[in-house]
Tab-separated table of C-alpha atoms and ligand atoms in Angstrom:
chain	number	residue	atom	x	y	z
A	1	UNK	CA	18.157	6.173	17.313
A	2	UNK	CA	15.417	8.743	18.155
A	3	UNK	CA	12.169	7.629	20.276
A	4	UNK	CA	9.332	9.528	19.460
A	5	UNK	CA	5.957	9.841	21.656
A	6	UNK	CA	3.235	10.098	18.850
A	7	UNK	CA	2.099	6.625	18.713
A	8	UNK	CA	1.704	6.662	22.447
A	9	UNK	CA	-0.267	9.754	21.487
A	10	UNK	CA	-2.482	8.216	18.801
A	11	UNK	CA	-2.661	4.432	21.265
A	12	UNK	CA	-4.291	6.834	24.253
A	13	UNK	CA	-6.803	8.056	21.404
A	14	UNK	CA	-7.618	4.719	20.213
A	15	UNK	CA	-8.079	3.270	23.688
A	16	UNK	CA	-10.525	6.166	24.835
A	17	UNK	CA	-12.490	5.031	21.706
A	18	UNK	CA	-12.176	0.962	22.741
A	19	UNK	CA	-13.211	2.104	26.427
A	20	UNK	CA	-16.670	4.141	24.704
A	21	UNK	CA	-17.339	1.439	22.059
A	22	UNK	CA	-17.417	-0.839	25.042
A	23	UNK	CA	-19.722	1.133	27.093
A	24	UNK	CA	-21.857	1.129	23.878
A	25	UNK	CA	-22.345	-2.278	24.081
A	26	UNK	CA	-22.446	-2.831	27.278
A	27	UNK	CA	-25.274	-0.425	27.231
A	28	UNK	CA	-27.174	-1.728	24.286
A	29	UNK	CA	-26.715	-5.597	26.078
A	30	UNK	CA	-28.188	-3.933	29.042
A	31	UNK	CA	-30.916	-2.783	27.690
A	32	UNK	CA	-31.650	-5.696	25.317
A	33	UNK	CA	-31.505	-8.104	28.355
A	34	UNK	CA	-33.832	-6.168	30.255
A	35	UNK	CA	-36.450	-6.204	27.012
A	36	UNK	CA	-35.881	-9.449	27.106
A	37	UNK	CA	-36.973	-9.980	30.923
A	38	UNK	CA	-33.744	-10.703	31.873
A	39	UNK	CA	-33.673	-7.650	33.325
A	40	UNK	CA	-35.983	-5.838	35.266
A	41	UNK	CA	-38.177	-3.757	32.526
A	42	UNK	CA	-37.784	0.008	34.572
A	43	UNK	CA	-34.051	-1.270	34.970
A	44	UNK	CA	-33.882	-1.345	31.169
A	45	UNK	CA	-36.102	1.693	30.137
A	46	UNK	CA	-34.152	4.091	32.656
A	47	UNK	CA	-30.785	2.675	30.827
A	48	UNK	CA	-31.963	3.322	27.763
A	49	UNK	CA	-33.220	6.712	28.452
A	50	UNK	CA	-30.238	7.772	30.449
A	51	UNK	CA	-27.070	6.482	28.344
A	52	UNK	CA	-28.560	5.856	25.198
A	53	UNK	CA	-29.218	8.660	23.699
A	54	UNK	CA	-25.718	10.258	24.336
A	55	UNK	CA	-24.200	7.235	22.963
A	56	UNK	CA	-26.090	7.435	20.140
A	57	UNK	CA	-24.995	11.034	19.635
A	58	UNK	CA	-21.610	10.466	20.170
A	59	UNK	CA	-21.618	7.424	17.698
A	60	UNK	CA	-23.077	10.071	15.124
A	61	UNK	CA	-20.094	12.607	15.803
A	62	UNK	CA	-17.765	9.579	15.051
A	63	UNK	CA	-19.611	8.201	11.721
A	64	UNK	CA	-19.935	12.213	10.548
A	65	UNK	CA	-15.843	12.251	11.154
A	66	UNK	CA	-15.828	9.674	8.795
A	67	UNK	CA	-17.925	10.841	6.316
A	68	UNK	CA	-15.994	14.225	6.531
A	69	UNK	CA	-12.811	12.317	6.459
A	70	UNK	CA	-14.140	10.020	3.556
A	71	UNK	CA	-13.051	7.363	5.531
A	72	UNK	CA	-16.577	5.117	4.561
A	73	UNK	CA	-18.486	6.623	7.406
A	74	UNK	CA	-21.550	5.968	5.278
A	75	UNK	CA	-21.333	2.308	6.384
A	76	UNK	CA	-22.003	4.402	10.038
A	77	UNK	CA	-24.526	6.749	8.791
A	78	UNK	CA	-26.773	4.011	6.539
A	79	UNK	CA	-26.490	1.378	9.722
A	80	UNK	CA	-28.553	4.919	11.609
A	81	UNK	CA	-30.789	5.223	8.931
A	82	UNK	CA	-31.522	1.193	9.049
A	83	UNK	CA	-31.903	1.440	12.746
A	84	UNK	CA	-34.193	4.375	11.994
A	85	UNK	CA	-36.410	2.311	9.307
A	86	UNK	CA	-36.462	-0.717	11.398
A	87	UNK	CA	-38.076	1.078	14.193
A	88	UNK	CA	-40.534	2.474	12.571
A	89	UNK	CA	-41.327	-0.404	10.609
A	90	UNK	CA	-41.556	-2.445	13.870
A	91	UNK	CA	-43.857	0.513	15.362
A	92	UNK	CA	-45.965	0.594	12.492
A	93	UNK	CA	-46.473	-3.299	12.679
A	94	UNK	CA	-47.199	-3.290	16.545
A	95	UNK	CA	-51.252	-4.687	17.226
A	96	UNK	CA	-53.872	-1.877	17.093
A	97	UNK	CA	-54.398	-2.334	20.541
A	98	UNK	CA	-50.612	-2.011	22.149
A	99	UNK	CA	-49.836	0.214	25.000
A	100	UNK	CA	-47.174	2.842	24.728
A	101	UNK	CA	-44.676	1.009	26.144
A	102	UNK	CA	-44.830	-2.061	24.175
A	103	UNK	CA	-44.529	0.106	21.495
A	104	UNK	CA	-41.640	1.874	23.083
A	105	UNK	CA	-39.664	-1.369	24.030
A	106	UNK	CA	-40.754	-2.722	20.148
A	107	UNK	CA	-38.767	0.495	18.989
A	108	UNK	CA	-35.407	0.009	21.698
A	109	UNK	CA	-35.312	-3.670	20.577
A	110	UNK	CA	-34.838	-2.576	16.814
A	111	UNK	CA	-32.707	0.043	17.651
A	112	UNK	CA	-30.781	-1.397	20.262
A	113	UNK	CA	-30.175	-4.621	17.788
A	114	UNK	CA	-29.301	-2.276	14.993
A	115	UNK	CA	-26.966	-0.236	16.939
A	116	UNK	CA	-25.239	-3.801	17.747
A	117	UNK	CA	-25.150	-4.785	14.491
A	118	UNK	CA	-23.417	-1.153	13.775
A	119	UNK	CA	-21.022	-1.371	16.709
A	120	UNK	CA	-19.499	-4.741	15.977
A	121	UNK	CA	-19.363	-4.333	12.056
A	122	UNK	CA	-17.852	-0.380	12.770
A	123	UNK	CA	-15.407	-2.104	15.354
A	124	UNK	CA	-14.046	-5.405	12.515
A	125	UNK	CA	-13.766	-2.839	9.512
A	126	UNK	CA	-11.792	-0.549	11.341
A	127	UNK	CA	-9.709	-2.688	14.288
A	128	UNK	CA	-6.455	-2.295	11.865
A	129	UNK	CA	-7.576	1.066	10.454
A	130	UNK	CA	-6.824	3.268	13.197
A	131	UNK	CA	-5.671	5.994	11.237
A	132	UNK	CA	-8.616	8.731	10.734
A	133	UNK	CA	-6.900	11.380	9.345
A	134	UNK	CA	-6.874	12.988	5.920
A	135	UNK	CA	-5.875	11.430	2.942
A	136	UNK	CA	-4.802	13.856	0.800
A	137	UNK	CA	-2.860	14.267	-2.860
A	138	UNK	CA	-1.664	17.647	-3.795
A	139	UNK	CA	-0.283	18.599	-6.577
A	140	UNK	CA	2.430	21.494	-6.895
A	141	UNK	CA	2.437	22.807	-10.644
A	142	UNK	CA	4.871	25.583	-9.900
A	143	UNK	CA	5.813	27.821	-12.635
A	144	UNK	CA	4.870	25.364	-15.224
A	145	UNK	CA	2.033	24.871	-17.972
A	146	UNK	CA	0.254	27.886	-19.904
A	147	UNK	CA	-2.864	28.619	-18.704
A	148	UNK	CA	-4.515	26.503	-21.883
A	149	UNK	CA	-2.574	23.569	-20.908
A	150	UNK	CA	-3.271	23.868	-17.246
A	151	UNK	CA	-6.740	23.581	-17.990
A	152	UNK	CA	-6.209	20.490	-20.232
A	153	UNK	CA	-4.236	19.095	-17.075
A	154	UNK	CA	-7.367	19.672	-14.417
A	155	UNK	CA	-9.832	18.523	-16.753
A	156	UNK	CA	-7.359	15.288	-17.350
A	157	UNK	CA	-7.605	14.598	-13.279
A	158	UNK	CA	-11.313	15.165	-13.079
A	159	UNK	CA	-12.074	12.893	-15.925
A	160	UNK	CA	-9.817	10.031	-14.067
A	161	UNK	CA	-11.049	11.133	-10.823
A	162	UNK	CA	-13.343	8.105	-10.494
A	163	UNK	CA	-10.754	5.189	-10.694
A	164	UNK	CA	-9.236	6.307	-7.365
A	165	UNK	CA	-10.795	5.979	-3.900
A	166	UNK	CA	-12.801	8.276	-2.961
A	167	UNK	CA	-11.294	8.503	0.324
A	168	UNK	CA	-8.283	10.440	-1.187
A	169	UNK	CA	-9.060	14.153	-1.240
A	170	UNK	CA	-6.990	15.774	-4.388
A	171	UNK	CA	-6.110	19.302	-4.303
A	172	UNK	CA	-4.247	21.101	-7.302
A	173	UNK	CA	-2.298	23.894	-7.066
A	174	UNK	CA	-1.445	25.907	-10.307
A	175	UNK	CA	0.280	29.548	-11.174
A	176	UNK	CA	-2.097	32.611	-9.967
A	177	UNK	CA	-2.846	33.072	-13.468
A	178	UNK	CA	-4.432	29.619	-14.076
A	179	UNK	CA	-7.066	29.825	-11.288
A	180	UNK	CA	-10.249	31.366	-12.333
A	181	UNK	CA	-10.067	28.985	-15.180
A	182	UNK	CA	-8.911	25.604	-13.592
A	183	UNK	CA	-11.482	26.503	-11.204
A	184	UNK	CA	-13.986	26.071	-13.450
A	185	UNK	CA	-12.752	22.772	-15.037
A	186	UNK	CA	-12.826	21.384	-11.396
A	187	UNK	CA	-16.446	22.835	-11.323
A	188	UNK	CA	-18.599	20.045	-10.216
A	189	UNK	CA	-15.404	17.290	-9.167
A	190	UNK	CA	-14.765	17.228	-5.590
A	191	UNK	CA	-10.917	17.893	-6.241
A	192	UNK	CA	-9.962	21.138	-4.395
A	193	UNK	CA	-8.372	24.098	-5.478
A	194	UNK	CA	-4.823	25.965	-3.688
A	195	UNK	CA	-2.543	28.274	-4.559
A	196	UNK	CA	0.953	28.238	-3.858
A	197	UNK	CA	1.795	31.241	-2.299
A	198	UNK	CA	-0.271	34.702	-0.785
A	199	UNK	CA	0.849	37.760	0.169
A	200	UNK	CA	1.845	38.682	3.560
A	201	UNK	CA	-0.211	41.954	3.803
A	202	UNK	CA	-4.168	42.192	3.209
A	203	UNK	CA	-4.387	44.469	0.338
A	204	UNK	CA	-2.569	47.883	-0.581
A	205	UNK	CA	1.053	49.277	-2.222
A	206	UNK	CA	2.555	45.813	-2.616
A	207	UNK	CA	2.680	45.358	-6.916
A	208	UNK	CA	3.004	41.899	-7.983
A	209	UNK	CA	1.688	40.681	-4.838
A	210	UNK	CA	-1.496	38.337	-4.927
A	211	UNK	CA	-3.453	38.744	-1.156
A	212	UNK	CA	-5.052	35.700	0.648
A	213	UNK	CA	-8.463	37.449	-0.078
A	214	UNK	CA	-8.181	37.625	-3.642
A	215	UNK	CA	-7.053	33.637	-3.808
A	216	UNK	CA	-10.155	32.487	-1.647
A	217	UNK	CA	-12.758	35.091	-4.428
A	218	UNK	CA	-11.305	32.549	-7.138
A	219	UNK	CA	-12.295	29.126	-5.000
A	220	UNK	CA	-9.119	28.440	-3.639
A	221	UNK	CA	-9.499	26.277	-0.408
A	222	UNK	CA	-5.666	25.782	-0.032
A	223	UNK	CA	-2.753	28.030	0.013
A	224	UNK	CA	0.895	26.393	0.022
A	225	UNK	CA	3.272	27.988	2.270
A	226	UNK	CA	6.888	28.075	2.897
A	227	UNK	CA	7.779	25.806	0.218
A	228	UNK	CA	11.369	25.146	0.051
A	229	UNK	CA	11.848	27.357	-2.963
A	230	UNK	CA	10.382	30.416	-1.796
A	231	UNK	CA	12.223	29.994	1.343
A	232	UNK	CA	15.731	29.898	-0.629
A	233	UNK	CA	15.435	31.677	-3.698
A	234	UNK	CA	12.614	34.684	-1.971
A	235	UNK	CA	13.888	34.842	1.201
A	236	UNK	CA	10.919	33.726	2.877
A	237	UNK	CA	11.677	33.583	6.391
A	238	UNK	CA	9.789	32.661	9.738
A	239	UNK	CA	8.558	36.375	10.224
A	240	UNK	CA	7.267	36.406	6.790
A	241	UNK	CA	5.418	33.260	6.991
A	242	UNK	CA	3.645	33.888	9.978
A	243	UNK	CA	1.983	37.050	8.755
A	244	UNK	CA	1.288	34.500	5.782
A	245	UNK	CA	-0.604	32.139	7.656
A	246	UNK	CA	-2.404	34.649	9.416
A	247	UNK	CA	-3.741	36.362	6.002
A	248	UNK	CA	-4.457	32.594	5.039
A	249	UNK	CA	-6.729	32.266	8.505
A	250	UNK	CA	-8.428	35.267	8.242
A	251	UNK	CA	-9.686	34.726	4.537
A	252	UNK	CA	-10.667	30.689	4.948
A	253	UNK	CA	-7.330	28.816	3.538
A	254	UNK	CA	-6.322	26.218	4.770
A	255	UNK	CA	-2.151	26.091	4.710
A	256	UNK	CA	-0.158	23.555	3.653
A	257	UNK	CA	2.858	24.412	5.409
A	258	UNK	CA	5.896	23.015	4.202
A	259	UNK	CA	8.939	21.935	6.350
A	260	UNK	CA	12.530	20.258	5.728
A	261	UNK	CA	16.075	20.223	5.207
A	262	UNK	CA	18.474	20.633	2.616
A	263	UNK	CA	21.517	17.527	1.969
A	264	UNK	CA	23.945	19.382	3.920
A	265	UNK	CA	22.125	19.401	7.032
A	266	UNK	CA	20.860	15.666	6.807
A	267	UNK	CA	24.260	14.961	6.327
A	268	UNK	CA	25.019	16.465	9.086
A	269	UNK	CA	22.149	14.299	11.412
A	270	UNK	CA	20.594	18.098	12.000
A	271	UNK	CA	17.203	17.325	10.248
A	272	UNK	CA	15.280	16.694	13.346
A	273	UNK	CA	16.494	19.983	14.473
A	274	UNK	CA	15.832	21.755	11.263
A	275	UNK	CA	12.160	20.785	11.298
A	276	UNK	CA	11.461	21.621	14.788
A	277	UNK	CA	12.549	24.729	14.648
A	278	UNK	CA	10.427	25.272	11.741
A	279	UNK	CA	7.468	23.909	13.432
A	280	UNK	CA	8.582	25.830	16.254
A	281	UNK	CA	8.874	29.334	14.792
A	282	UNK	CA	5.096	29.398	12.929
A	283	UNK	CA	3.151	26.826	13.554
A	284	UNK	CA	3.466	27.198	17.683
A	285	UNK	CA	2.077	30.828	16.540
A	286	UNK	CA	-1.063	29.263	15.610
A	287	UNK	CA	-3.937	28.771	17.798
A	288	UNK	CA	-6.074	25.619	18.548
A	289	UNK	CA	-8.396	26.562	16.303
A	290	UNK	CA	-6.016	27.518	13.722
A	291	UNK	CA	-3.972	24.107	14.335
A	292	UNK	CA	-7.175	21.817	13.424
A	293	UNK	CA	-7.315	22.890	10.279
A	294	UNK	CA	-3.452	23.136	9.156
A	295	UNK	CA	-1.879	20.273	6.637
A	296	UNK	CA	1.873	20.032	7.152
A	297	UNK	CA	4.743	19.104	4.049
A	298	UNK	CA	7.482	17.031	4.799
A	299	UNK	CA	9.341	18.349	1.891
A	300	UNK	CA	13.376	16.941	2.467
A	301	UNK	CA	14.548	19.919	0.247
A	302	UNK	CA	17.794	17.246	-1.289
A	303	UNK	CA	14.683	15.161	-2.754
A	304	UNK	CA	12.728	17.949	-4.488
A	305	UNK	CA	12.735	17.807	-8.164
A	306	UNK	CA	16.245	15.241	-8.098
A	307	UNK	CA	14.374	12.281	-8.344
A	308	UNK	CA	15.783	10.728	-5.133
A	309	UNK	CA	13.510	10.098	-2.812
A	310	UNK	CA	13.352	9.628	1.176
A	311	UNK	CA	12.805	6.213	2.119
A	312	UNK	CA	9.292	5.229	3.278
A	313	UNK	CA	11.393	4.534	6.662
A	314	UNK	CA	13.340	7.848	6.620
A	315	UNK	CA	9.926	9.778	5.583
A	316	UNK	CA	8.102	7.887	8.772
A	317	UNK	CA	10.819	8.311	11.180
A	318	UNK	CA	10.331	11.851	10.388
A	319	UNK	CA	6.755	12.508	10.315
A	320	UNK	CA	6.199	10.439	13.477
A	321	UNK	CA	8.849	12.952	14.637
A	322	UNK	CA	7.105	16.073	13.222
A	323	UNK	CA	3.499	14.190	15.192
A	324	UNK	CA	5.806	14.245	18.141
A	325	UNK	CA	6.805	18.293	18.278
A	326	UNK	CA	3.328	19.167	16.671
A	327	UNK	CA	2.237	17.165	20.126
A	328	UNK	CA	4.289	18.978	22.135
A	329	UNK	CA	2.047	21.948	21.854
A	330	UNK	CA	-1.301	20.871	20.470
A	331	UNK	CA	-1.426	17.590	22.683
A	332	UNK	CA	-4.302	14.726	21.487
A	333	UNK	CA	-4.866	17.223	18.086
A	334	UNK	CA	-1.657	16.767	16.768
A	335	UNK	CA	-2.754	12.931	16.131
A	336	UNK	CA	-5.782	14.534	13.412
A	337	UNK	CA	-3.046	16.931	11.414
A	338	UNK	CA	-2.348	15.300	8.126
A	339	UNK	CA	1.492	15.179	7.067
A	340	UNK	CA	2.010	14.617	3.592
A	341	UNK	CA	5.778	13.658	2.110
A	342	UNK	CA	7.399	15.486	-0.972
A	343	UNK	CA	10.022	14.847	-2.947
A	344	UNK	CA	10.498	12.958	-5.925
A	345	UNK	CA	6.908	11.083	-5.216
A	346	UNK	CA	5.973	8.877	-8.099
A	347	UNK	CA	3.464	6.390	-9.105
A	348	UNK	CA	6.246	3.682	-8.538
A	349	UNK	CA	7.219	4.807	-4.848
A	350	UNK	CA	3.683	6.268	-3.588
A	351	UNK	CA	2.328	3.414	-2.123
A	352	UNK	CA	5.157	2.163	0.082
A	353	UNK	CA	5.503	5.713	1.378
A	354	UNK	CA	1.871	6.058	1.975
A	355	UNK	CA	1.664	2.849	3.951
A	356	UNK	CA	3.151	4.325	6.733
A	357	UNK	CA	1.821	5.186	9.652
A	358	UNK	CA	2.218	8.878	10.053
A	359	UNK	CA	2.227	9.795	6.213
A	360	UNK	CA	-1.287	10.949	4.948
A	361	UNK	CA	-0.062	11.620	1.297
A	362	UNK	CA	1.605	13.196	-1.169
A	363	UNK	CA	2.594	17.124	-2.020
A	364	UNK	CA	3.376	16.152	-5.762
A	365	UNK	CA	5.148	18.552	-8.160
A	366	UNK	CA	6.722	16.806	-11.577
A	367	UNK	CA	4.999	13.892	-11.200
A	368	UNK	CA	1.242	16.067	-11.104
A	369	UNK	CA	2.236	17.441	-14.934
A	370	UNK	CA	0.836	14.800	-15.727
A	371	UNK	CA	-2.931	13.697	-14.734
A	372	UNK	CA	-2.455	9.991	-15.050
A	373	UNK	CA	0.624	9.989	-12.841
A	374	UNK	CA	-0.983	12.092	-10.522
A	375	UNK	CA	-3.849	10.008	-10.606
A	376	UNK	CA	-1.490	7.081	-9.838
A	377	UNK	CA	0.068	8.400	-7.123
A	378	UNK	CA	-3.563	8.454	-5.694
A	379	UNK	CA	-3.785	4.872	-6.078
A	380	UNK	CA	-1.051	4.288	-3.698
A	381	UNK	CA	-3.623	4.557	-0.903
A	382	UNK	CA	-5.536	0.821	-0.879
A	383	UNK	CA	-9.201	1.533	-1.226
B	401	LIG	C1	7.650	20.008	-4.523
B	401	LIG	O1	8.425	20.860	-4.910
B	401	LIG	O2	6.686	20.304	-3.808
B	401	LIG	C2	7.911	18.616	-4.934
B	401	LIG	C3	7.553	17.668	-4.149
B	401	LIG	O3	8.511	18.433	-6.150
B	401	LIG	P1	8.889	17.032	-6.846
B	401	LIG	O4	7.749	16.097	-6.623
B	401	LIG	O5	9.078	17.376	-8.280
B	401	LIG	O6	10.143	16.559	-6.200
């Protein structure tokens, strides 16, 4: 039995935040008490001005996190805009003839109650959702559809689009040769375009090759990378794939780096081993920068396309492991790097996989032929 660090990892993280939402309210108690004459007034106003404001700020980074994260950090930002209208409403209804700082303590009262209200509400919607990362759905069309029917297929996810949380960020990945025009089926959705493969090399002598550049001209956002299948029937190798990711960098893709074993060496117990040194040999490579913005693929190579699948406990033992190495290097980050499972994921398994801890969705290939099972697969994350 393996014991892996990353929820000790992603417990530090969460306690930081317990420690600042507490000084938050201690803070806005503080200053209400002091309004309140509890408190001496200067006691209260100095608090305020001191603390306040960076709280405040620092609660905005947090509810713009969620919003970017689609993890209903509008409940955040709407509870600012409330505080906002509820101090100057209370301004606005202070008597002609009150001094500056009754207006000033009318506004902290508002604010400070608001931001209470916020705090507490933020703090019982999320106590069991610790989990901020990226939910995220991608489908792998490989060398399937023609470009007709890939367009059929994009326009079948946009127009479902709405029946799954909006939390769950989609991304679809079809041939080169489909791009320009599922691009502009997705046109207007908020699902994201990838490709599934770039060239090494920026541009020059290299027919049949398809550069990073030339992906992120047609709106791709997302590049797949070492997929199982160009690692065994291309020879895509370590080497290779770093000069891949660094193409994908430099033009504005984000990779979706895919990592696992084949049957023969989960048999043998090596899988751990297997994905570390795959973690090891390109993503180490990467700098901080770089990291933040990196999706990883759990892809267990004996599930791909055989219809059996890992177990939601085999696929979290393994991602929490995967958190772990991906720690090892990027410390405190590593907890923000989405991990998605592949492998035989299908509307009837995706939502006991996706309720675990470390998995943040699906890289999808038969099952996103089709848009409602794609779709589906999306609804394995609760709303
Ligand atoms: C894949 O190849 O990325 C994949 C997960 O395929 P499937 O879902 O068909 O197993």
């Amino acid at each position: 039995m393996q014991h892996f660090g990353s929820m000790s990892e992603q417990e530090t993280e969460h306690r930081k935040r317990r420690i600042a939402d507490a000084v938050i309210i201690a803070v806005i108690v503080a200053g209400g008490l002091s309004i309140g004459g509890v408190l001496p007034a200067w006691f209260g106003r100095a608090v305020w001005l001191l603390l306040a404001a960076g709280c405040w700020l620092w609660l905005a980074l947090r509810a713009w996190h969620r919003l970017t994260m689609r993890q209903r950090g509008w409940l955040v930002f709407w509870s600012y805009a409330a505080a906002g209208c509820a101090a100057a409403w209370v301004l606005h209804t202070a008597p002609e003839q009150a001094t500056l700082w009754v207006r000033f303590d009318r506004i902290c009262s508002a604010i400070l109650l608001a931001g209470l209200i916020t705090a507490i509400a933020y703090n019982i919607i999320y106590k069991n959702k610790p989990n901020m990362r990226k939910k995220i759905v991608a489908g792998n069309w490989k060398m399937n559809t023609l470009p007709a029917e890939g367009v059929e297929l994009a326009k079948g996810v946009v127009a479902g689009r709405g029946e799954v949380c909006s939390c769950v960020n989609f991304i679809v990945c079809p041939p080169f040769t489909h791009l320009s025009m599922v691009a502009e089926a997705l046109k207007g959705s908020d699902i994201a375009l990838g490709a599934q493969n770039c060239a090494a090399e920026a541009k020059g002598a290299y027919t049949g090759e398809v550069a990073a550049s030339m992906l992120a001209a047609l709106g791709c956002k997302y590049v797949i990378l070492g997929h199982s299948e160009r690692r065994q029937y291309y020879g895509e190798t370590s080497a290779t794939l770093n000069k891949k990711m660094e193409q994908a960098y430099a033009n504005n893709l984000t990779p979706i780096y895919c990592v696992g074993e084949n049957l023969e060496e989960r048999e043998a117990g090596k899988h751990f081993d297997v994905v570390k040194a795959q973690i090891e040999e390109v993503v180490y490579n990467l700098t901080e920068e770089q990291f933040k913005n990196l999706v990883i693929a759990y892809e267990p190579v004996w599930a791909i396309g055989t219809g059996k699948t890992a177990t939601a406990e085999q696929a979290q033992e393994i991602h929490a492991y995967i958190r772990k190495v991906l720690a090892e290097k990027f410390g405190a980050a590593a907890a923000e790097c989405p991990i998605l499972y592949g492998g035989s994921c299908k509307p009837a398994n995706a939502a006991e996989i996706f309720a675990k801890e470390d998995v943040d969705g699906g890289l999808i290939g038969g099952a996103a032929l089709k848009a409602a099972d794609f779709l589906a697969i999306g609804k394995g994350f609760a709303k």
